[in-house]
mmCIF file of N, CA and C in Angstrom:
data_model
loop_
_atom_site.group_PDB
_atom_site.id
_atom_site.type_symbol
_atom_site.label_atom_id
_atom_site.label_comp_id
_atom_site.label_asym_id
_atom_site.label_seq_id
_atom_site.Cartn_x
_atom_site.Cartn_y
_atom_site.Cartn_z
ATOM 1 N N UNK A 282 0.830 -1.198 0.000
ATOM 2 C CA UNK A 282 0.000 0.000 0.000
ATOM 3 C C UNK A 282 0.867 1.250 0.000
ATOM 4 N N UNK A 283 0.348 2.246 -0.358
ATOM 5 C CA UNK A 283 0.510 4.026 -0.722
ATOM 6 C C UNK A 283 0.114 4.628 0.176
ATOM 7 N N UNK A 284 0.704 5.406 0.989
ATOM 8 C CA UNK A 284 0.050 6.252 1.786
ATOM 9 C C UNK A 284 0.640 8.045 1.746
ATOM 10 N N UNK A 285 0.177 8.876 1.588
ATOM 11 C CA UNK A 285 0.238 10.133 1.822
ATOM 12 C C UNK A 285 -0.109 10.591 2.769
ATOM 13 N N UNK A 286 0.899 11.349 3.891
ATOM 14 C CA UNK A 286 -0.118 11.872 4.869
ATOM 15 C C UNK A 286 0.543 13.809 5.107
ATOM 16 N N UNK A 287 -0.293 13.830 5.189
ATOM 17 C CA UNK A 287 0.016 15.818 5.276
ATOM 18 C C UNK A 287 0.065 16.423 6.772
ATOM 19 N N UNK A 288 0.694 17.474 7.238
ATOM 20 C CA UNK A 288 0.344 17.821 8.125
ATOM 21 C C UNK A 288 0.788 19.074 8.000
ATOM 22 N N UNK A 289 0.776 20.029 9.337
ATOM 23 C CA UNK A 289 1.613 21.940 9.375
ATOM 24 C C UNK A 289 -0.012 22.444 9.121
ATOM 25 N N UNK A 290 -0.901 22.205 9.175
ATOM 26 C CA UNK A 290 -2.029 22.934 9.074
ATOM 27 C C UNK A 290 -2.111 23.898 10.022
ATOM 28 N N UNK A 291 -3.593 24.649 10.251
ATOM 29 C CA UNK A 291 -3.542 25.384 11.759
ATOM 30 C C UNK A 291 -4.368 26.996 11.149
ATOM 31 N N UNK A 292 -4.288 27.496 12.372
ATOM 32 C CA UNK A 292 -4.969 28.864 11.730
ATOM 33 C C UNK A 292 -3.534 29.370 12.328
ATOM 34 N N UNK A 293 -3.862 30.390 11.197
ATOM 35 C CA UNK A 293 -2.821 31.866 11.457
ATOM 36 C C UNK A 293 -3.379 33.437 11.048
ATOM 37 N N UNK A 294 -2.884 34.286 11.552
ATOM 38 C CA UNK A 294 -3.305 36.150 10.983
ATOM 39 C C UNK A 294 -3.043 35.981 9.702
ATOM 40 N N UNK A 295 -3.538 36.793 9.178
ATOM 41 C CA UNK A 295 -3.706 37.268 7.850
ATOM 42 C C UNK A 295 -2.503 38.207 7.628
ATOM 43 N N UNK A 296 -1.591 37.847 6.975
ATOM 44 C CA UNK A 296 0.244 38.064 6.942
ATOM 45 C C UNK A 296 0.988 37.133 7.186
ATOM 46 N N UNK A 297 0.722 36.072 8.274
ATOM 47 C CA UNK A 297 1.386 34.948 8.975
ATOM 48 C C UNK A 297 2.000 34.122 7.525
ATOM 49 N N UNK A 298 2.485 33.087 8.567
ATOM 50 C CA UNK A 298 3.199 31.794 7.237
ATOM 51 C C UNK A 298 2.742 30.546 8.376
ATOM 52 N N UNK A 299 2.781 29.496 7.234
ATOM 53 C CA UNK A 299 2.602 28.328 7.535
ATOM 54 C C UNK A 299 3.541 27.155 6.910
ATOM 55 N N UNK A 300 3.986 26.695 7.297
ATOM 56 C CA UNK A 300 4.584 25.286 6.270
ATOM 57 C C UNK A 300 3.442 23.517 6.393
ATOM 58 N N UNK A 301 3.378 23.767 5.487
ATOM 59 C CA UNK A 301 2.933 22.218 5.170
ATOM 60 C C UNK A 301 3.626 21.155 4.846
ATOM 61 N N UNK A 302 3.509 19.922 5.632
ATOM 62 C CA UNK A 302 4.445 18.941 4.714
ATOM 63 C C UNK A 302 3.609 17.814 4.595
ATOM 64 N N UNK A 303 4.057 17.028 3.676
ATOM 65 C CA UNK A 303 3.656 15.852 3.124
ATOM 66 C C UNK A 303 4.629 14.318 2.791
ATOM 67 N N UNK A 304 4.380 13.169 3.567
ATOM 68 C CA UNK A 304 5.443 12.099 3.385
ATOM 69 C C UNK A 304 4.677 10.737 2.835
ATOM 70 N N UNK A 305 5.422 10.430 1.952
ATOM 71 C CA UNK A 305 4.605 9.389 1.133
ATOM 72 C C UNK A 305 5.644 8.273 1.833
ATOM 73 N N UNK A 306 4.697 7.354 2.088
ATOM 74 C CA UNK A 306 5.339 6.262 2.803
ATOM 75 C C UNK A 306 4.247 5.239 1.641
ATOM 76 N N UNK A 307 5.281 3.498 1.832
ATOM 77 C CA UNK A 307 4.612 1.884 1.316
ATOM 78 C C UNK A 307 5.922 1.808 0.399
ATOM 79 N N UNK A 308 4.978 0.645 -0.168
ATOM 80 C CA UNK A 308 5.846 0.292 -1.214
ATOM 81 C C UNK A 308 6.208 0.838 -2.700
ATOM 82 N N UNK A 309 6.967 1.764 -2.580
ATOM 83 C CA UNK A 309 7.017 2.827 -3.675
ATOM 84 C C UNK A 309 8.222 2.664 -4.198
ATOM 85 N N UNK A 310 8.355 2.281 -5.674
ATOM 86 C CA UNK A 310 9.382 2.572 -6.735
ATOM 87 C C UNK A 310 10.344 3.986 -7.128
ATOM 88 N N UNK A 311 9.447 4.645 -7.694
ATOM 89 C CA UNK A 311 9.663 5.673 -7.989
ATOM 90 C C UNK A 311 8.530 7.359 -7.608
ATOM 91 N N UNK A 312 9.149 8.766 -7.605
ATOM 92 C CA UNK A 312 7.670 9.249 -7.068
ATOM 93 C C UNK A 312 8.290 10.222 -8.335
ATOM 94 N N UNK A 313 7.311 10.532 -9.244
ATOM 95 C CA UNK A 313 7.465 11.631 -10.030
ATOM 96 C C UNK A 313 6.815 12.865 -9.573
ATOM 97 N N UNK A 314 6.221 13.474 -10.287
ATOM 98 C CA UNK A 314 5.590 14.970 -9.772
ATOM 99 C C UNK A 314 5.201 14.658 -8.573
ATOM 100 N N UNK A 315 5.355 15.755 -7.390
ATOM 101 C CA UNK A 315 4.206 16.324 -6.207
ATOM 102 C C UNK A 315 3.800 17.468 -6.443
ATOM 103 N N UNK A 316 2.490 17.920 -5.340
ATOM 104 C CA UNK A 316 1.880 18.745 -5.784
ATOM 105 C C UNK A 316 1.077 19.189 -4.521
ATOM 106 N N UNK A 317 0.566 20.162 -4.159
ATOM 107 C CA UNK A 317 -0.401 20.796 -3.697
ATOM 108 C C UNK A 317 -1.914 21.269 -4.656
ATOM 109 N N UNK A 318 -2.886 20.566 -4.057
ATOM 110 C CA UNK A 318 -4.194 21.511 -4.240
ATOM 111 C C UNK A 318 -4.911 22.099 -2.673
ATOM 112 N N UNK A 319 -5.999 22.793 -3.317
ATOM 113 C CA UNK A 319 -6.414 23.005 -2.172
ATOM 114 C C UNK A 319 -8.207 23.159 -2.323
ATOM 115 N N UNK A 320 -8.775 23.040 -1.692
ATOM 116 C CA UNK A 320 -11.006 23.398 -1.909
ATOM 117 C C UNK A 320 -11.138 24.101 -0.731
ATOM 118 N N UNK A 321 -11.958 24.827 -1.342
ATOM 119 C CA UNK A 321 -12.034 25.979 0.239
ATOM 120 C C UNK A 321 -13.851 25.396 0.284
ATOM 121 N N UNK A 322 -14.533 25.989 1.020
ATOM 122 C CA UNK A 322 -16.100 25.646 1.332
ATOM 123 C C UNK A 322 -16.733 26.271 -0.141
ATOM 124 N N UNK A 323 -17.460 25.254 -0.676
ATOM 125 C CA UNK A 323 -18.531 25.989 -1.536
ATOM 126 C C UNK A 323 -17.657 26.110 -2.746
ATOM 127 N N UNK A 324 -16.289 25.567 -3.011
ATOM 128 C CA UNK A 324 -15.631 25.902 -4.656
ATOM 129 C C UNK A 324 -14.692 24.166 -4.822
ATOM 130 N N UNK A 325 -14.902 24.133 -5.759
ATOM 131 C CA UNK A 325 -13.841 23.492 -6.565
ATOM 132 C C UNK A 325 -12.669 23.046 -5.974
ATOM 133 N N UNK A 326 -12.368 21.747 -6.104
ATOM 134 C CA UNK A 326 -10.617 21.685 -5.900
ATOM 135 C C UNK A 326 -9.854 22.076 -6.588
ATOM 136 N N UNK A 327 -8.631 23.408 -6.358
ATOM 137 C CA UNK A 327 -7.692 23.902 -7.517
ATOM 138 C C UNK A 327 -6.388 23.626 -7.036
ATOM 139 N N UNK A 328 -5.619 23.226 -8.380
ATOM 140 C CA UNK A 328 -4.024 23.474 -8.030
ATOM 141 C C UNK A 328 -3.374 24.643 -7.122
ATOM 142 N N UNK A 329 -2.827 24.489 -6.513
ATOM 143 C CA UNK A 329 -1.829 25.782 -5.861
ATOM 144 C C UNK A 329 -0.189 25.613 -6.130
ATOM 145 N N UNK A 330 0.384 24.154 -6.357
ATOM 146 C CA UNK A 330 1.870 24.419 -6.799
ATOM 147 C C UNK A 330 2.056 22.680 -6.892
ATOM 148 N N UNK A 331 3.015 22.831 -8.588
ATOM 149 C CA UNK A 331 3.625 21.680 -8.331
ATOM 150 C C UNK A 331 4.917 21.417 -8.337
ATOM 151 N N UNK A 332 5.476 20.214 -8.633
ATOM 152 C CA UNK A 332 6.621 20.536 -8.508
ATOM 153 C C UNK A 332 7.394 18.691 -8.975
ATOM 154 N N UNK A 333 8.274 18.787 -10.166
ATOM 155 C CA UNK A 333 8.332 17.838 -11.032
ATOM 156 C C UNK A 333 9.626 16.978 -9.996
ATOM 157 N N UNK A 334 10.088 15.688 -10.313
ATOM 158 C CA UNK A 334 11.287 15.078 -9.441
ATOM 159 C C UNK A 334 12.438 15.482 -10.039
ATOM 160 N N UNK A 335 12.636 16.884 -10.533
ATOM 161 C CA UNK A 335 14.068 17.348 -11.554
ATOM 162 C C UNK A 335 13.936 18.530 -10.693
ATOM 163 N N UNK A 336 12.808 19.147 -9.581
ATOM 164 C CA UNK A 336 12.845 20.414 -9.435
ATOM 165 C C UNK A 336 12.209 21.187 -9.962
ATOM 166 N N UNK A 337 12.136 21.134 -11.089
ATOM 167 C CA UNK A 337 10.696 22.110 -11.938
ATOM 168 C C UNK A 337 9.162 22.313 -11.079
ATOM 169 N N UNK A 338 9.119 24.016 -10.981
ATOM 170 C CA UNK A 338 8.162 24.350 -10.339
ATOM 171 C C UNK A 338 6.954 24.702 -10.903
ATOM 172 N N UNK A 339 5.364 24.556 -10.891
ATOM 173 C CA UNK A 339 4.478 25.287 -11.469
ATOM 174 C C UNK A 339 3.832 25.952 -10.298
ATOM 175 N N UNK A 340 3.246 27.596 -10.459
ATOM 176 C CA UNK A 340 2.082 27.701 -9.509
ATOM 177 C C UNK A 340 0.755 28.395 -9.921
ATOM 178 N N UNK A 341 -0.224 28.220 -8.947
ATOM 179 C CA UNK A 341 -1.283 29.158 -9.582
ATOM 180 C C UNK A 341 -0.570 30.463 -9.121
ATOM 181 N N UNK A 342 -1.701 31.628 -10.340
ATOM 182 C CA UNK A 342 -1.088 32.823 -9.838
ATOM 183 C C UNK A 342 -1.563 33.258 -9.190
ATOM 184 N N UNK A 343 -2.785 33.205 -7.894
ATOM 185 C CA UNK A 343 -2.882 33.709 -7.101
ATOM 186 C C UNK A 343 -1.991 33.223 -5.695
ATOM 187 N N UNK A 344 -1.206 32.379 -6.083
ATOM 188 C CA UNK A 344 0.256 32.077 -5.010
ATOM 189 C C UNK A 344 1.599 32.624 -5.292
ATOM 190 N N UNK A 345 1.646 32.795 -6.641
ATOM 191 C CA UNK A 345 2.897 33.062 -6.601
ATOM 192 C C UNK A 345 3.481 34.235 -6.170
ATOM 193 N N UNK A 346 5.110 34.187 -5.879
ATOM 194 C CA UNK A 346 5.334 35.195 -5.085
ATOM 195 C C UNK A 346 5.464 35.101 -3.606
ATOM 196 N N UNK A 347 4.243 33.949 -2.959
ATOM 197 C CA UNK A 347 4.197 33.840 -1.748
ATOM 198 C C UNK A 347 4.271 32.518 -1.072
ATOM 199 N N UNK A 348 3.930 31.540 -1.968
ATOM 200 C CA UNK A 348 4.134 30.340 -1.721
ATOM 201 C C UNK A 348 5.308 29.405 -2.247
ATOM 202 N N UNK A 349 6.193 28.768 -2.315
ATOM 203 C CA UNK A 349 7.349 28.005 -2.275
ATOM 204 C C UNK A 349 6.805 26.460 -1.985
ATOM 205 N N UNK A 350 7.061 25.381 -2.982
ATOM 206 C CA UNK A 350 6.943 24.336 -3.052
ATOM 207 C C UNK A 350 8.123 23.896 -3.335
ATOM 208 N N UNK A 351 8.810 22.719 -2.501
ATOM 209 C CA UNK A 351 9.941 22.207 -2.409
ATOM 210 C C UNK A 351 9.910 20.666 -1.880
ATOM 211 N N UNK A 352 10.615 20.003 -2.120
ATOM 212 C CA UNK A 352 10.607 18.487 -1.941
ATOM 213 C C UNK A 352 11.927 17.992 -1.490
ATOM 214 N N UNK A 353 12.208 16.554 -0.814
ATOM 215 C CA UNK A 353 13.261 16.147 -0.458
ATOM 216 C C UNK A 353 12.826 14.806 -1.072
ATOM 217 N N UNK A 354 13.631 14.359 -1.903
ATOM 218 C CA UNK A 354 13.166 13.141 -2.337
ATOM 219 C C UNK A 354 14.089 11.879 -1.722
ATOM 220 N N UNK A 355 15.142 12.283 -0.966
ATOM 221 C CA UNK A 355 15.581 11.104 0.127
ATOM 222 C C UNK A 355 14.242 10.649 1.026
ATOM 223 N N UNK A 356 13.746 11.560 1.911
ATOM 224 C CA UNK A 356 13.076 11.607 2.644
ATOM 225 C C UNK A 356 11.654 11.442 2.000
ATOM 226 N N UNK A 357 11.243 11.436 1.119
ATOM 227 C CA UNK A 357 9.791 11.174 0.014
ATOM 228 C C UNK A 357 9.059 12.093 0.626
ATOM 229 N N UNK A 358 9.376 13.438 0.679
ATOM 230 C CA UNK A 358 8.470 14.134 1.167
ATOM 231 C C UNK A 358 8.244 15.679 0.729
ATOM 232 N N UNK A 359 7.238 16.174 0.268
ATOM 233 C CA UNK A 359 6.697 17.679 -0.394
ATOM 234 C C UNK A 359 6.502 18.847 0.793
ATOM 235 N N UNK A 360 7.072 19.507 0.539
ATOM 236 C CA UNK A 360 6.745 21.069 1.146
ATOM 237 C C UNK A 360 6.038 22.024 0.667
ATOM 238 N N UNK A 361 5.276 22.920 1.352
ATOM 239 C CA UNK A 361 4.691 24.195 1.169
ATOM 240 C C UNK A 361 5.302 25.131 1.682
ATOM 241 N N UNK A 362 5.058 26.144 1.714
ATOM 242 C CA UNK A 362 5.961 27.275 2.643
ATOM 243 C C UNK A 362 5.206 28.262 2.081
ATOM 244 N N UNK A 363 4.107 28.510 2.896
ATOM 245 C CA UNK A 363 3.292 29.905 2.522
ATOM 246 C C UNK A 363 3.554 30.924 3.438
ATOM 247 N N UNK A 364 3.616 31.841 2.553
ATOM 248 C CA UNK A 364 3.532 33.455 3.328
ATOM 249 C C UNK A 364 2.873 34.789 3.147
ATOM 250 N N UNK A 365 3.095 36.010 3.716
ATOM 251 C CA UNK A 365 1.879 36.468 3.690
ATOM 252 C C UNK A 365 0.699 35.793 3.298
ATOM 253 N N UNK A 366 0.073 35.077 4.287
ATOM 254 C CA UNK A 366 -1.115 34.747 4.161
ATOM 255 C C UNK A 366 -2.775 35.327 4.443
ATOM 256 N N UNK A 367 -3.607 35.132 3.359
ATOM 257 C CA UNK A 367 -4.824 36.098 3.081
ATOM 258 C C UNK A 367 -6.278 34.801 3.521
ATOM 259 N N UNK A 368 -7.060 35.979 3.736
ATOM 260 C CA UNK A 368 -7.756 34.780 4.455
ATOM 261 C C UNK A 368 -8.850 34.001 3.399
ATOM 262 N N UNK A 369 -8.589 34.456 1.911
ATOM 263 C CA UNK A 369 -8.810 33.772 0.960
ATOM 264 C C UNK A 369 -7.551 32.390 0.413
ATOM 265 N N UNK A 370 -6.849 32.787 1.597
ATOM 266 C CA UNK A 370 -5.827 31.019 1.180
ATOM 267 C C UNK A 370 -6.714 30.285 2.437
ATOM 268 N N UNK A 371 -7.789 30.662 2.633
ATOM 269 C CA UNK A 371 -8.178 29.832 3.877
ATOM 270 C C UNK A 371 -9.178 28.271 3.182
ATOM 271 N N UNK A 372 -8.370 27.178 3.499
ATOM 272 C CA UNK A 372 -8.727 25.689 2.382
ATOM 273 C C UNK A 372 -8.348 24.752 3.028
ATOM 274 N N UNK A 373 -8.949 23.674 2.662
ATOM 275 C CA UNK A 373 -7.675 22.325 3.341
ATOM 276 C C UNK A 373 -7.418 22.037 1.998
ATOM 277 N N UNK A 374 -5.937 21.800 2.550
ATOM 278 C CA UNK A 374 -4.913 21.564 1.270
ATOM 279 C C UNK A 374 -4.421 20.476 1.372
ATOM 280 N N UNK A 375 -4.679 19.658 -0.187
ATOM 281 C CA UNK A 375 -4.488 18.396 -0.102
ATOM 282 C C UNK A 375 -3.182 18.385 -0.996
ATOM 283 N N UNK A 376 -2.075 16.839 -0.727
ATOM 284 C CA UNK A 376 -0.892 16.788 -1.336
ATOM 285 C C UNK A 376 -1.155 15.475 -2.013
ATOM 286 N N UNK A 377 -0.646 15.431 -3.408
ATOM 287 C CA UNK A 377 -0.887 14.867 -3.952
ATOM 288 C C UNK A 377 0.800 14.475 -4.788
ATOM 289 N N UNK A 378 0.837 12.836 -4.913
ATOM 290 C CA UNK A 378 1.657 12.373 -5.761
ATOM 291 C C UNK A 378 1.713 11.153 -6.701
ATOM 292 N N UNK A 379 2.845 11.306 -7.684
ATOM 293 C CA UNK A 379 2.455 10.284 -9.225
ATOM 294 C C UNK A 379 3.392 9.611 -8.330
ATOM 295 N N UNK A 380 2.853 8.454 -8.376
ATOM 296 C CA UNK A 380 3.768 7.294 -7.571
ATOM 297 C C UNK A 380 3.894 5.993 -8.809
ATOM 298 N N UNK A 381 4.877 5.148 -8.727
ATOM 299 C CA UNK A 381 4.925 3.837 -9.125
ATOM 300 C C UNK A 381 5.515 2.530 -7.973
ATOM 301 N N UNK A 382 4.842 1.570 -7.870
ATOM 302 C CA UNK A 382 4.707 0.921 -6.818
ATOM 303 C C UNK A 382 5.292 0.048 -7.204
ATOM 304 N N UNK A 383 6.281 -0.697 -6.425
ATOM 305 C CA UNK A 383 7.484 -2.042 -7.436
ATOM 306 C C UNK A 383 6.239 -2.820 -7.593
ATOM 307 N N UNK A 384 5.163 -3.370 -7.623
ATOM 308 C CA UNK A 384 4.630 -4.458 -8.251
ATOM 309 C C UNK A 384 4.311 -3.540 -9.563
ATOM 310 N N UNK A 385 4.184 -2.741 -9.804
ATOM 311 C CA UNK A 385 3.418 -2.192 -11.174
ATOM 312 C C UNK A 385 4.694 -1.566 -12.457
ATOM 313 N N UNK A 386 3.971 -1.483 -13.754
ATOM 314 C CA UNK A 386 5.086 -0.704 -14.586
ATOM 315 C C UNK A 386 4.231 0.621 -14.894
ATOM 316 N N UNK A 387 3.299 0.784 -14.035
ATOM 317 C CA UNK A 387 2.875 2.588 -14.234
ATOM 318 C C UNK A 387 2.343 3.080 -13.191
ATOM 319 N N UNK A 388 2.189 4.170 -12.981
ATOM 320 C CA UNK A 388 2.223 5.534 -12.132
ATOM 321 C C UNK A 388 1.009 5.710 -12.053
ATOM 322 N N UNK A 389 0.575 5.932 -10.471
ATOM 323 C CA UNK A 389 -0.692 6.832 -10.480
ATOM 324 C C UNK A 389 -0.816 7.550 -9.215
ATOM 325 N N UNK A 390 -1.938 8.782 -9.536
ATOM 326 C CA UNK A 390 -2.049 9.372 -8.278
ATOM 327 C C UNK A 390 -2.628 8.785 -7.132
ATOM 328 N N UNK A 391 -1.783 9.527 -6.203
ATOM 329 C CA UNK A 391 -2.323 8.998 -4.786
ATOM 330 C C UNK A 391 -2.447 10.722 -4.217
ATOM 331 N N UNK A 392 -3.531 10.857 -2.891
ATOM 332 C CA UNK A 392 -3.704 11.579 -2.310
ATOM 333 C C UNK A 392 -3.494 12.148 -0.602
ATOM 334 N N UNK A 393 -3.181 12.134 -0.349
ATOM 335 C CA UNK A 393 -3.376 12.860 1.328
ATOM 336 C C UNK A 393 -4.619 13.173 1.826
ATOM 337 N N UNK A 394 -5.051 12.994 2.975
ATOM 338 C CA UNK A 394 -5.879 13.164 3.606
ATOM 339 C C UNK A 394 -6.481 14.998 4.018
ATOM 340 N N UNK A 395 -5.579 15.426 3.349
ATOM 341 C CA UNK A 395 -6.179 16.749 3.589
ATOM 342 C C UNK A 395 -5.533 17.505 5.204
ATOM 343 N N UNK A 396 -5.236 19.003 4.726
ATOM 344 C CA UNK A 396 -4.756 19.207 6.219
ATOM 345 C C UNK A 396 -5.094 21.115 6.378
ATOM 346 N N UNK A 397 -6.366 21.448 7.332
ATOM 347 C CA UNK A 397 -7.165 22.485 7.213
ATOM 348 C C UNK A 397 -6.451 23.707 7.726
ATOM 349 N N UNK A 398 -6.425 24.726 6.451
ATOM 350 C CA UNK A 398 -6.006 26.079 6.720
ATOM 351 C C UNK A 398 -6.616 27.162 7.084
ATOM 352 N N UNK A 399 -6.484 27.552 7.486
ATOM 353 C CA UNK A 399 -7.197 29.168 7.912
ATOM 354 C C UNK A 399 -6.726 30.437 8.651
ATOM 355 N N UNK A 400 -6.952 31.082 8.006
ATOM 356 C CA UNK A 400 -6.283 32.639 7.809
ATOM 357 C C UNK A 400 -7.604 33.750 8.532
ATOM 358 N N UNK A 401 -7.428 34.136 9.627
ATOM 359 C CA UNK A 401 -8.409 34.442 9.609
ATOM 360 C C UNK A 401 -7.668 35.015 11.361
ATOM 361 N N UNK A 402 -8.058 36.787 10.909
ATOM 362 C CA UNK A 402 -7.370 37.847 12.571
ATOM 363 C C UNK A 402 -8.635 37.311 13.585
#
């Protein structure tokens, strides 16, 4: 089995920072892309940052600038690093990764359990 689990959630002021992390633990081959999304109440799940196993970064643009996605791939594990935070980043943010599992010859996503933000004086 695959497991993702997230944590660094929490409330903070509206300016504050938070770090999120994420560690993929089982029986895992290889992990290509990680990623952050996030669903706030009442919208859609959207990307907020990804981030390829070469280092290559993508983000939405209402993060960039303030958010930093980074990975340790000894450790199989994704970072967030948000700052100035608005209380429209207020979401649980889920981490997400392309995994390949030694029994298999292809990749698929796995998810995290979600870990609740809020921005809010």
């Amino acid at each position: 089995q695959v497991q993702l689990v997230g944590s660094g959630g929490g409330l903070v002021q509206p300016g504050g920072s938070l770090r999120l992390s994420c560690v993929a633990s089982g029986s895992i081959f290889s992990i290509n892309a990680m990623g952050w999304y996030r669903q706030a109440p009442g919208k859609q799940r959207e990307l907020v940052a990804t981030i390829t196993s070469g280092g290559s970064t993508n983000y939405a643009d209402s993060v960039k600038g303030r958010f930093t996605i980074s990975r340790d791939n000894a450790k199989r594990t994704v970072y967030l690093q948000m700052n100035s935070l608005k209380p429209e980043d207020t979401a649980v943010y889920y981490c997400t990764a392309e995994i390949r599992r030694y029994s298999t010859s292809w990749s698929k996503d796995y998810w995290g359990q979600g870990t609740q933000v809020t921005v809010s004086s």
